Short mmCIF file of C-alpha atoms in Angstrom, two decimals:
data_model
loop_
_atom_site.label_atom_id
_atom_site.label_comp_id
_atom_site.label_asym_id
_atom_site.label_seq_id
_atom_site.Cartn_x
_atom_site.Cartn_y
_atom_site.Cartn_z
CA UNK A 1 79.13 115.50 96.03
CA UNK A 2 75.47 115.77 96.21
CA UNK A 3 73.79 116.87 92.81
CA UNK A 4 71.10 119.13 93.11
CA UNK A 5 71.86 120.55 96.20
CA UNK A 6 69.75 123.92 96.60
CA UNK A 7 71.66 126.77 99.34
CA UNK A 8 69.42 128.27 101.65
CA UNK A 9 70.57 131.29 102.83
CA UNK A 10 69.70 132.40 106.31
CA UNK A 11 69.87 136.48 105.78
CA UNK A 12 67.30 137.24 108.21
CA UNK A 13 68.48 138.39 111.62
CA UNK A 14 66.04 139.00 114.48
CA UNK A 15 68.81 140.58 117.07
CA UNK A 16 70.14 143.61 115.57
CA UNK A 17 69.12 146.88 113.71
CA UNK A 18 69.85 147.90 109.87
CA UNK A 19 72.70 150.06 110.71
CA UNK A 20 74.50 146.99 112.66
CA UNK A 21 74.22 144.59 109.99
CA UNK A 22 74.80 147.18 106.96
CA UNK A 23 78.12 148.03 109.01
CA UNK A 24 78.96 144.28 109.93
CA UNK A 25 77.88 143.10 106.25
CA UNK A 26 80.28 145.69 104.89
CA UNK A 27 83.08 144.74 106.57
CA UNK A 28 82.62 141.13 106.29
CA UNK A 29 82.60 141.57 102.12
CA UNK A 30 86.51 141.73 102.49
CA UNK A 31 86.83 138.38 103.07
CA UNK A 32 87.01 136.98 99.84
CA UNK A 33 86.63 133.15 100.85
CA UNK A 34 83.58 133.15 101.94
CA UNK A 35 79.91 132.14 100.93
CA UNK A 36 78.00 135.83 99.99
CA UNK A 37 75.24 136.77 102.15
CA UNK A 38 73.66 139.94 103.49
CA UNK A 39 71.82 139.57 106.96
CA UNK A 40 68.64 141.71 106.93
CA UNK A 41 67.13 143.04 110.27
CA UNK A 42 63.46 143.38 111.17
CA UNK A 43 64.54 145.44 114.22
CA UNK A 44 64.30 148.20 112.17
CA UNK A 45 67.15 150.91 110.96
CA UNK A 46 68.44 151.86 114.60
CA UNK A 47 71.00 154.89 115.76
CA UNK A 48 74.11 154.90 114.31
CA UNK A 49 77.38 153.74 116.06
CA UNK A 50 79.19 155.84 117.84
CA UNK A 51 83.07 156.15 117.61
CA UNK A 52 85.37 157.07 120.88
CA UNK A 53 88.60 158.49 120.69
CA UNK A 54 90.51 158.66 124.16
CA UNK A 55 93.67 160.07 124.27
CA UNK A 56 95.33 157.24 125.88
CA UNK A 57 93.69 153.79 127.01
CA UNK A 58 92.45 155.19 130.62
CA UNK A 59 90.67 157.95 129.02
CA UNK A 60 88.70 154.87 126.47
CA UNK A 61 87.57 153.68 129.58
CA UNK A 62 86.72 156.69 131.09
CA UNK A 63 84.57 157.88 128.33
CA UNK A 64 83.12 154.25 128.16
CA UNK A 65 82.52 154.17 131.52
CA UNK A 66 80.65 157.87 131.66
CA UNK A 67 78.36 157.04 128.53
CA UNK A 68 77.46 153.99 130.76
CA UNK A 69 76.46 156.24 133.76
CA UNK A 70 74.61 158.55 131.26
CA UNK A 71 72.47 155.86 130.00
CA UNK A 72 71.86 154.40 133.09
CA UNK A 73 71.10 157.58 134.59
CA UNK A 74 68.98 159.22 132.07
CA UNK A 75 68.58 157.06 129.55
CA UNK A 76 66.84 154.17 131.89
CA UNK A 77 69.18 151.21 131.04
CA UNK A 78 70.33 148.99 133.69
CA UNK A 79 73.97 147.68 134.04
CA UNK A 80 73.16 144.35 132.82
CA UNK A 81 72.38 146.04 129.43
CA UNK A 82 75.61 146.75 128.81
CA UNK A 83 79.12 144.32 127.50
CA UNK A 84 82.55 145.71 127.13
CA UNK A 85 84.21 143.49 124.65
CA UNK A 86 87.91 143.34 124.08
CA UNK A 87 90.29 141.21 122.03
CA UNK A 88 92.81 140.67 124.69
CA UNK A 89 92.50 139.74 128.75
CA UNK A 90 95.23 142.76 129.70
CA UNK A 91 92.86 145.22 128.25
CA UNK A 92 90.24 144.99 130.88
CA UNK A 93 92.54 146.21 133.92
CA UNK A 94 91.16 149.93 132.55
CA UNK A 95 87.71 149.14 132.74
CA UNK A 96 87.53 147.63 136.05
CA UNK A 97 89.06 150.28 137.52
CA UNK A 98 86.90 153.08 136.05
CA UNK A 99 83.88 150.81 136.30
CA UNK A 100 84.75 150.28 139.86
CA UNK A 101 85.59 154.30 140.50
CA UNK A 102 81.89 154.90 139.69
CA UNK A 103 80.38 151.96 141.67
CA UNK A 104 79.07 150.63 138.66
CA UNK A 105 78.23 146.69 139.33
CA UNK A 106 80.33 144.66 137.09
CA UNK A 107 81.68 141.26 136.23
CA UNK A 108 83.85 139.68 133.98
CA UNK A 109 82.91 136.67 132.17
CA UNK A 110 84.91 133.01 131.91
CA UNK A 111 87.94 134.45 133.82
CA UNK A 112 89.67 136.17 137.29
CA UNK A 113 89.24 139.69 137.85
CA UNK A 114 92.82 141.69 136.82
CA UNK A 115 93.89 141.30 140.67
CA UNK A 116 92.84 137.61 140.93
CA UNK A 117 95.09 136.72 137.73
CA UNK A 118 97.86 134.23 139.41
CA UNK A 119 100.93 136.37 137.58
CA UNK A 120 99.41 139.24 138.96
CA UNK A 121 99.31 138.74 142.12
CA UNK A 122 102.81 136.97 142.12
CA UNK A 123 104.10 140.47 141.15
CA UNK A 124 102.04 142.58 143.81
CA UNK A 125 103.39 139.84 146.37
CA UNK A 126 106.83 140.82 145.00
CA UNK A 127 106.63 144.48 145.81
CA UNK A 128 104.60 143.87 149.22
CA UNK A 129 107.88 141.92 149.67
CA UNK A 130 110.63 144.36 148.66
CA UNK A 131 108.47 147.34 150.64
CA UNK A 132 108.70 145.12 154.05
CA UNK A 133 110.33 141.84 154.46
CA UNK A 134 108.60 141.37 157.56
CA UNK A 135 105.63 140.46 155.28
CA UNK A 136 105.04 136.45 155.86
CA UNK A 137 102.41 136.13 153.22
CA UNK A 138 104.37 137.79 150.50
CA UNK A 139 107.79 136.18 151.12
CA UNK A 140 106.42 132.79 151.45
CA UNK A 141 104.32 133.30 148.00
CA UNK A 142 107.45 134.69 146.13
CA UNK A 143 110.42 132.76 147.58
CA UNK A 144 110.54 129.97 145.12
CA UNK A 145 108.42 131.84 142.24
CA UNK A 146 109.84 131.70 139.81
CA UNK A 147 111.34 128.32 141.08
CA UNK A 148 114.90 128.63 142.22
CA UNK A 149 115.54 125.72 144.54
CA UNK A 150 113.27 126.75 148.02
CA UNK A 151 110.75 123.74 147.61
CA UNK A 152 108.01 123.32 150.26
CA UNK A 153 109.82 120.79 152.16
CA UNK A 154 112.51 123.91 152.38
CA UNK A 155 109.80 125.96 153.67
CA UNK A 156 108.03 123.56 156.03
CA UNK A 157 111.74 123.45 157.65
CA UNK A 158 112.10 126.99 158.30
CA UNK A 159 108.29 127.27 159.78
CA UNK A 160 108.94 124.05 162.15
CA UNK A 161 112.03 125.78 163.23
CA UNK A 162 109.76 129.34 164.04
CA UNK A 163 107.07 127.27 165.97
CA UNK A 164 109.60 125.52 168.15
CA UNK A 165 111.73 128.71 168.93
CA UNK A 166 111.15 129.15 172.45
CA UNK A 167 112.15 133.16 172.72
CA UNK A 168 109.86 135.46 174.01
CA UNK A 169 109.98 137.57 171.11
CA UNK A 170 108.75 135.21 168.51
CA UNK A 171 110.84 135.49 165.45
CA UNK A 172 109.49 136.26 161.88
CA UNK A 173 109.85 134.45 158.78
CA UNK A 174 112.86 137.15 157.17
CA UNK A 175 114.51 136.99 160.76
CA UNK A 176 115.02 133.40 160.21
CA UNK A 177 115.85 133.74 156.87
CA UNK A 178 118.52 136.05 157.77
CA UNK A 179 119.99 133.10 160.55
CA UNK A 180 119.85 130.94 157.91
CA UNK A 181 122.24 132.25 155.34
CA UNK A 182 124.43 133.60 158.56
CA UNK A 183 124.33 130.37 160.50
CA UNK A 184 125.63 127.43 158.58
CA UNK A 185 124.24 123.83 159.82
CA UNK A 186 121.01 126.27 161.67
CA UNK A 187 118.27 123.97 160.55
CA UNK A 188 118.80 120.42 159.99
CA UNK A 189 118.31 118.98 156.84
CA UNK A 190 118.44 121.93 154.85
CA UNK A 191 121.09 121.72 151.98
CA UNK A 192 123.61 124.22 151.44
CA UNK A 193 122.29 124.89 148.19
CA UNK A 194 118.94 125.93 149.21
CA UNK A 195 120.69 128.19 151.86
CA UNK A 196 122.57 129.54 148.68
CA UNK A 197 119.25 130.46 146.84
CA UNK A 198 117.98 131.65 150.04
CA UNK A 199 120.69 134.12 150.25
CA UNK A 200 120.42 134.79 146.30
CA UNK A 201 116.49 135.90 146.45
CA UNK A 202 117.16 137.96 150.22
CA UNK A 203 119.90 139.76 148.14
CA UNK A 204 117.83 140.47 145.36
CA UNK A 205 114.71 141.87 147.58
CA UNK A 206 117.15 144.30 148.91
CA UNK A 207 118.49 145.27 145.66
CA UNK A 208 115.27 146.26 144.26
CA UNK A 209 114.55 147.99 147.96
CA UNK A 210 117.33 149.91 146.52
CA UNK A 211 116.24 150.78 143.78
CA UNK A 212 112.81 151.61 144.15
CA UNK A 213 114.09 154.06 147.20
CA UNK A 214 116.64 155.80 145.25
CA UNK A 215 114.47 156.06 141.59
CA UNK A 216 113.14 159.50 141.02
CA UNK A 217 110.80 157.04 138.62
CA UNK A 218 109.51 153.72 139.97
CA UNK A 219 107.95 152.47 136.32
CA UNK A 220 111.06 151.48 135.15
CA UNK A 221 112.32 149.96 138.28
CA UNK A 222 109.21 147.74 138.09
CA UNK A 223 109.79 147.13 134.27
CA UNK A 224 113.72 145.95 134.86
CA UNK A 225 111.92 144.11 138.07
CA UNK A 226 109.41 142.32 135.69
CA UNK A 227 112.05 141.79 133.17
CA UNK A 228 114.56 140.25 135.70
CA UNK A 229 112.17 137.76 137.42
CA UNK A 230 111.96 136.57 133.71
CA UNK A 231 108.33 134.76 134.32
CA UNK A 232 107.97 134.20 130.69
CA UNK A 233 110.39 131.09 130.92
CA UNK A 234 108.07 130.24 134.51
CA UNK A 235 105.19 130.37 132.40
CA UNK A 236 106.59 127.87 129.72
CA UNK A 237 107.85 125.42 131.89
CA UNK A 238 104.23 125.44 133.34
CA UNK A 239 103.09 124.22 129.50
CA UNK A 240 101.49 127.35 128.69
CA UNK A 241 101.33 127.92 124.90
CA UNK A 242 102.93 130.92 123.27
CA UNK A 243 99.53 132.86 123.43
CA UNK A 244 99.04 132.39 126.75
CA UNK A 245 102.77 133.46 127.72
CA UNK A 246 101.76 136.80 125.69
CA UNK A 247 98.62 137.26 127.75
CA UNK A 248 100.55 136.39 131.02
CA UNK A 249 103.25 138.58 130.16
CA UNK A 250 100.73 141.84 129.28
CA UNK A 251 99.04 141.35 132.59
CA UNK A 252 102.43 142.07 134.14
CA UNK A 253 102.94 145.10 131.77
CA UNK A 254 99.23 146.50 133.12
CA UNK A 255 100.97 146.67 136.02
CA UNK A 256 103.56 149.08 135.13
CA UNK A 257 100.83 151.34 132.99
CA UNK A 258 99.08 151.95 136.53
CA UNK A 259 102.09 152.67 138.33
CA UNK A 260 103.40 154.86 135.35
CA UNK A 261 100.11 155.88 135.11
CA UNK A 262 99.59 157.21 138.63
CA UNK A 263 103.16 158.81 138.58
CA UNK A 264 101.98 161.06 135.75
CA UNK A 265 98.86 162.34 137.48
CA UNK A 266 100.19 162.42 141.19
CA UNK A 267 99.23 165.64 142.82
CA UNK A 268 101.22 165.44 145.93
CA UNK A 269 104.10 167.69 146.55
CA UNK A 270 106.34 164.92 147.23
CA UNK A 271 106.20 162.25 144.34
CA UNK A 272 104.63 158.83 145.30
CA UNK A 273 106.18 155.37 147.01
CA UNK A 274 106.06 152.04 146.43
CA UNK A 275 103.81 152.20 149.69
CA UNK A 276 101.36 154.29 147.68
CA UNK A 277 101.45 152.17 144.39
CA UNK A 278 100.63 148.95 147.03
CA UNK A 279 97.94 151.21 149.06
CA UNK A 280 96.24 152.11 145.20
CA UNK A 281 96.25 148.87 144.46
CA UNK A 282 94.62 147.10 147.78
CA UNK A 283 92.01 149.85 147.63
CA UNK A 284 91.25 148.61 144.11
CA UNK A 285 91.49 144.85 144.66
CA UNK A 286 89.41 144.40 147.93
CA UNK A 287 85.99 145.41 146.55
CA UNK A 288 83.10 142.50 146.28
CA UNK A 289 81.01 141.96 143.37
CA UNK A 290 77.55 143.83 143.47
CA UNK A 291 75.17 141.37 143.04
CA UNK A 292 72.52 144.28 141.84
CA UNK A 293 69.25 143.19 140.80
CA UNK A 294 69.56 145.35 138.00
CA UNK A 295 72.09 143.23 136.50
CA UNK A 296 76.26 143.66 136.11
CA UNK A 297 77.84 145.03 133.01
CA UNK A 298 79.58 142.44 131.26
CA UNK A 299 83.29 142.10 130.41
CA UNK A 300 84.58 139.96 128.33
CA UNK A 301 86.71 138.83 125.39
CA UNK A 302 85.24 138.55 121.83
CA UNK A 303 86.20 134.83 121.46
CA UNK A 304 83.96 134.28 124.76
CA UNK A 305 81.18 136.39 123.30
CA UNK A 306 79.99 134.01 120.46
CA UNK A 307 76.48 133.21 120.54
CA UNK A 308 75.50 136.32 123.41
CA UNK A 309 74.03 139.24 122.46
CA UNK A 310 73.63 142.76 124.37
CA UNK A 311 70.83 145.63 123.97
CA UNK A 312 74.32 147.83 123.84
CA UNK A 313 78.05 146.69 122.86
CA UNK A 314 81.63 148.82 123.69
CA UNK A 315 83.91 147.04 121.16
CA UNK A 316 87.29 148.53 122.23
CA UNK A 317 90.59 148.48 121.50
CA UNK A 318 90.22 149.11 117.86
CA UNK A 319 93.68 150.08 116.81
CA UNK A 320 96.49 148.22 114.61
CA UNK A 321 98.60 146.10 116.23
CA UNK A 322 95.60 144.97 119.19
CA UNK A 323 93.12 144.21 116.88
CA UNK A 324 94.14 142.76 114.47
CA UNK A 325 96.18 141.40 116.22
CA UNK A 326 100.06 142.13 115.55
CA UNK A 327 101.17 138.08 116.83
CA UNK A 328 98.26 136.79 114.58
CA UNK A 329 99.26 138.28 111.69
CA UNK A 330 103.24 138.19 112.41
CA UNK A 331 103.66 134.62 113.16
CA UNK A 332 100.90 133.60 110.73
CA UNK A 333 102.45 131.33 107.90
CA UNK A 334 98.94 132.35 105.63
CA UNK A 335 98.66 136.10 106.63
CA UNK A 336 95.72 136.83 104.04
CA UNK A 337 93.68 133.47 106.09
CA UNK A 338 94.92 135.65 109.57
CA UNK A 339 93.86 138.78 108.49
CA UNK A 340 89.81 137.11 107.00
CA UNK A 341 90.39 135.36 110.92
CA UNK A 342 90.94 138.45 112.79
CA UNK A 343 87.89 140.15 110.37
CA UNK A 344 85.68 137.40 111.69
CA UNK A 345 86.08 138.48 115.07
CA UNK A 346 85.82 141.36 114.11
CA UNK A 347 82.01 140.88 112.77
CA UNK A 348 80.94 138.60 115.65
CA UNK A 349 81.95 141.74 118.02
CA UNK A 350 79.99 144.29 115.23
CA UNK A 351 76.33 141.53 115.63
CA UNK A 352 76.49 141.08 119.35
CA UNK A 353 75.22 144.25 119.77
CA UNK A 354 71.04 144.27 119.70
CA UNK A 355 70.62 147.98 120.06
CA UNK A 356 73.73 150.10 120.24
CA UNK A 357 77.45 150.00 119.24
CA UNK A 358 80.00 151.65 120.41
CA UNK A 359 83.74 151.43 118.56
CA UNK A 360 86.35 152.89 120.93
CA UNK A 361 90.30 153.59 120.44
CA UNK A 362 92.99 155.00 122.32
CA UNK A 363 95.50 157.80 120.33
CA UNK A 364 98.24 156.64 122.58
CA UNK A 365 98.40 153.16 124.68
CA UNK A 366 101.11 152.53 127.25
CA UNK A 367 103.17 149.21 126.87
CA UNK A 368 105.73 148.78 130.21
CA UNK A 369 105.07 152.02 131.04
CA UNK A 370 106.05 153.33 128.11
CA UNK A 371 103.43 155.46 126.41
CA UNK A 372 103.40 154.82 122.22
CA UNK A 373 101.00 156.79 119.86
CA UNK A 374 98.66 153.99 117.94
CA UNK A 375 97.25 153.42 114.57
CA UNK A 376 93.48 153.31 114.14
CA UNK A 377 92.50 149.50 113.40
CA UNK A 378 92.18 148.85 109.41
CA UNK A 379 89.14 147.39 110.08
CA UNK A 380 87.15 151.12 110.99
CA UNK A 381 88.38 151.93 107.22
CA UNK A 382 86.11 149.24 106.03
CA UNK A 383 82.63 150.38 107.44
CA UNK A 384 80.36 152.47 105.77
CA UNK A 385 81.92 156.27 105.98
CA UNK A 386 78.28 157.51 107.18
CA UNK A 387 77.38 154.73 109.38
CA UNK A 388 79.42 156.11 112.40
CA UNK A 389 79.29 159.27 114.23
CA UNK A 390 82.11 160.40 116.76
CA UNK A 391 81.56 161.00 120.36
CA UNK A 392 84.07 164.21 122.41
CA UNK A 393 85.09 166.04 125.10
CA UNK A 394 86.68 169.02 124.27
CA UNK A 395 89.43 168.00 127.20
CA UNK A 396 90.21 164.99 124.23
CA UNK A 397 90.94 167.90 121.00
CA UNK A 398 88.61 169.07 118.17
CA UNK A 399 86.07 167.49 117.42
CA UNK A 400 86.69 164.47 114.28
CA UNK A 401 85.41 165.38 111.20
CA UNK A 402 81.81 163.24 110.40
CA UNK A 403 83.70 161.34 107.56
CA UNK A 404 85.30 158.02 108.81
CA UNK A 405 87.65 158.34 105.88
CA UNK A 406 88.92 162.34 106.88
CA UNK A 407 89.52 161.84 110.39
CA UNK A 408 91.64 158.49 110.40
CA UNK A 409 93.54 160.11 107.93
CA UNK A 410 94.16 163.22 110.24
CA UNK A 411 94.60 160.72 113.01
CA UNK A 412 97.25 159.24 111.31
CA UNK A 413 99.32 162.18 110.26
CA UNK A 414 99.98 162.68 113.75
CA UNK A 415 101.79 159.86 114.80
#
């Protein structure tokens, strides 16, 4: 269209070191469709990355988490140094736990804290409900979520009726509830078939009281709990899109990895209750943000990191399946144009990093509860085989051999 066009390309980059770039320029060469260039640092060569292997997902964050106290602590970086960057919102429920068992100041970026997530908070309402109906603010978030005919006129009803009750023992929300669906005609203007789903969602509290008393596991109950509720459909009819429905929907999951989670490493004699699960969990959502002078480590997805850059980057998650992304590619109708999509992200994640990079993994990552060994992401395959050098514990196995190539390979023969 315009004849005698001349191509500048802009190859030198003023954030990053050589090591980055070389890394990031080698992986980006797989995309075929795509105008050649190779970025060139003036930052000088730089350390190499370092790869993490944890045996499941809350050992990646707690390695993460302790190189970030040994850098802070010896190494004299400051919190606000460091970004955790993930390809999903689920993932982060690890980090802000272990980031919050070591009082390190954090925040994440564009979105609600795990706790503060809407669908989360539904569910913990949902077993503050089931562990004591006499809880007001749990039954009156949960009773007609998902909807199932208890509107807020229904409700406003019911709490008119408690303010005028003239008893001296002033009745509670389930007490009424349970005059309701005993006492037909109780409140006027309440319709027989929102007495019905009244009756329907009292029954179904008790049933999961049931269950959760009798289980010698209480994972499970929670999965068939999550399952039942069936907030995928809730989510829809809200307009969400079939990503956001996925994200919703692994929020809930998170859920059941904690509680599985803190089944499997209970050291009580007697094994642990609902009331504990709740007790973990208020413990872990009450804390405030530190607002430290020395800055907050950053967590945040790689679509929201575009344009930042950090003195030193965790890119996590890096197994098949989370990145790239198993929907992406699945549901793509052009997988090659999903896959070069997914390896873009990729890169951006690789060049946010100024200083350090850190690629972290889990050998095992639980999904409802359910613990499932994992493949190491394609992508690792593609970076230089000496750019990278794995970081230990002997608690986590023998050590990975230095070559990328010979320890994915071992990795994978044992799955």
């Amino acid at each position: 269209d315009f004849p005698g066009t001349h191509v500048v390309r802009l190859e030198t980059n003023y954030r990053s070191t050589g090591r980055i770039l070389a890394a990031a320029n080698a992986v980006i060469r797989n995309n075929a469709q795509r105008t050649g260039k190779t970025l060139r640092s003036v930052a000088g060569p730089g350390e190499k990355l370092k790869g993490v292997l944890g045996r499941d997902e809350v050992r990646e964050a707690e390695l993460v988490c302790e190189e970030i106290r040994r850098m802070t602590l010896k190494g004299g970086r400051d919190p606000g140094h460091f970004a955790i960057l993930f390809r999903t919102n689920f993932q982060s429920r690890a980090f802000e736990q272990e980031l919050r068992n070591r009082n390190i100041p954090h925040h994440v970026v564009g979105g609600y804290k795990f706790f503060d997530r809407r669908e989360v908070r539904d569910m913990i309402a949902y077993l503050r409900a089931i562990a004591n109906p006499r809880d007001e603010t749990a039954l009156t978030r949960v009773i007609n979520r998902p909807r199932r005919g208890i509107g807020e006129g229904s409700i406003a009803k019911i709490g008119m009726y408690i303010i005028n009750d003239a008893s001296e023992d002033k009745l509670d929300f389930w007490t009424v509830l349970e005059r309701v669906v005993s006492t037909p005609g109780l409140i006027d203007g309440l319709r027989q078939d929102t007495v019905a789903a009244i009756y329907e969602f009292m029954e179904f509290l008790q049933k999961y009281r049931t269950k959760f008393g009798q289980a010698k596991k209480l994972a499970p109950v929670l999965a068939e709990l999550i399952r039942e509720l069936n907030f995928e459909a809730e989510f829809r009819r809200e307009g969400d899109n079939d990503a956001a429905v996925r994200a919703r929907t692994l929020n809930l999951s998170e859920l059941v990895n904690m509680l599985g989670f803190l089944e499997d490493n209970w050291e009580e004699s007697e094994p642990p209750t609902i009331f504990d699960f709740l007790a973990r969990i208020s413990m872990m959502a009450n804390d405030q943000e530190d607002e430290s002078p020395r800055g907050r480590v950053q967590l945040l997805t790689l679509h929201l990191s575009k344009g930042l850059e950090f003195p030193v980057v965790f890119l996590t998650g890096l197994e098949e399946g989370l990145f790239p992304g198993a929907r992406s590619l699945e549901e793509a109708r052009d997988k090659e144009a999903a896959l070069a999509e997914e390896r873009r992200l990729f890169y951006v994640g690789l060049t946010r990093a100024k200083e350090e990079l850190y690629l972290t993994l889990a050998g095992s990552r639980r999904k409802f509860g359910e613990a499932q060994i994992t493949q190491p992401s394609r992508f690792l395959d593609e970076l230089p085989p000496d750019s990278i050098e794995w970081i230990t514990r002997e608690e986590d196995g023998a050590e990975p051999q230095n070559a990328l190539t010979d320890f994915l390979d071992g990795l994978k023969s044992l799955s």
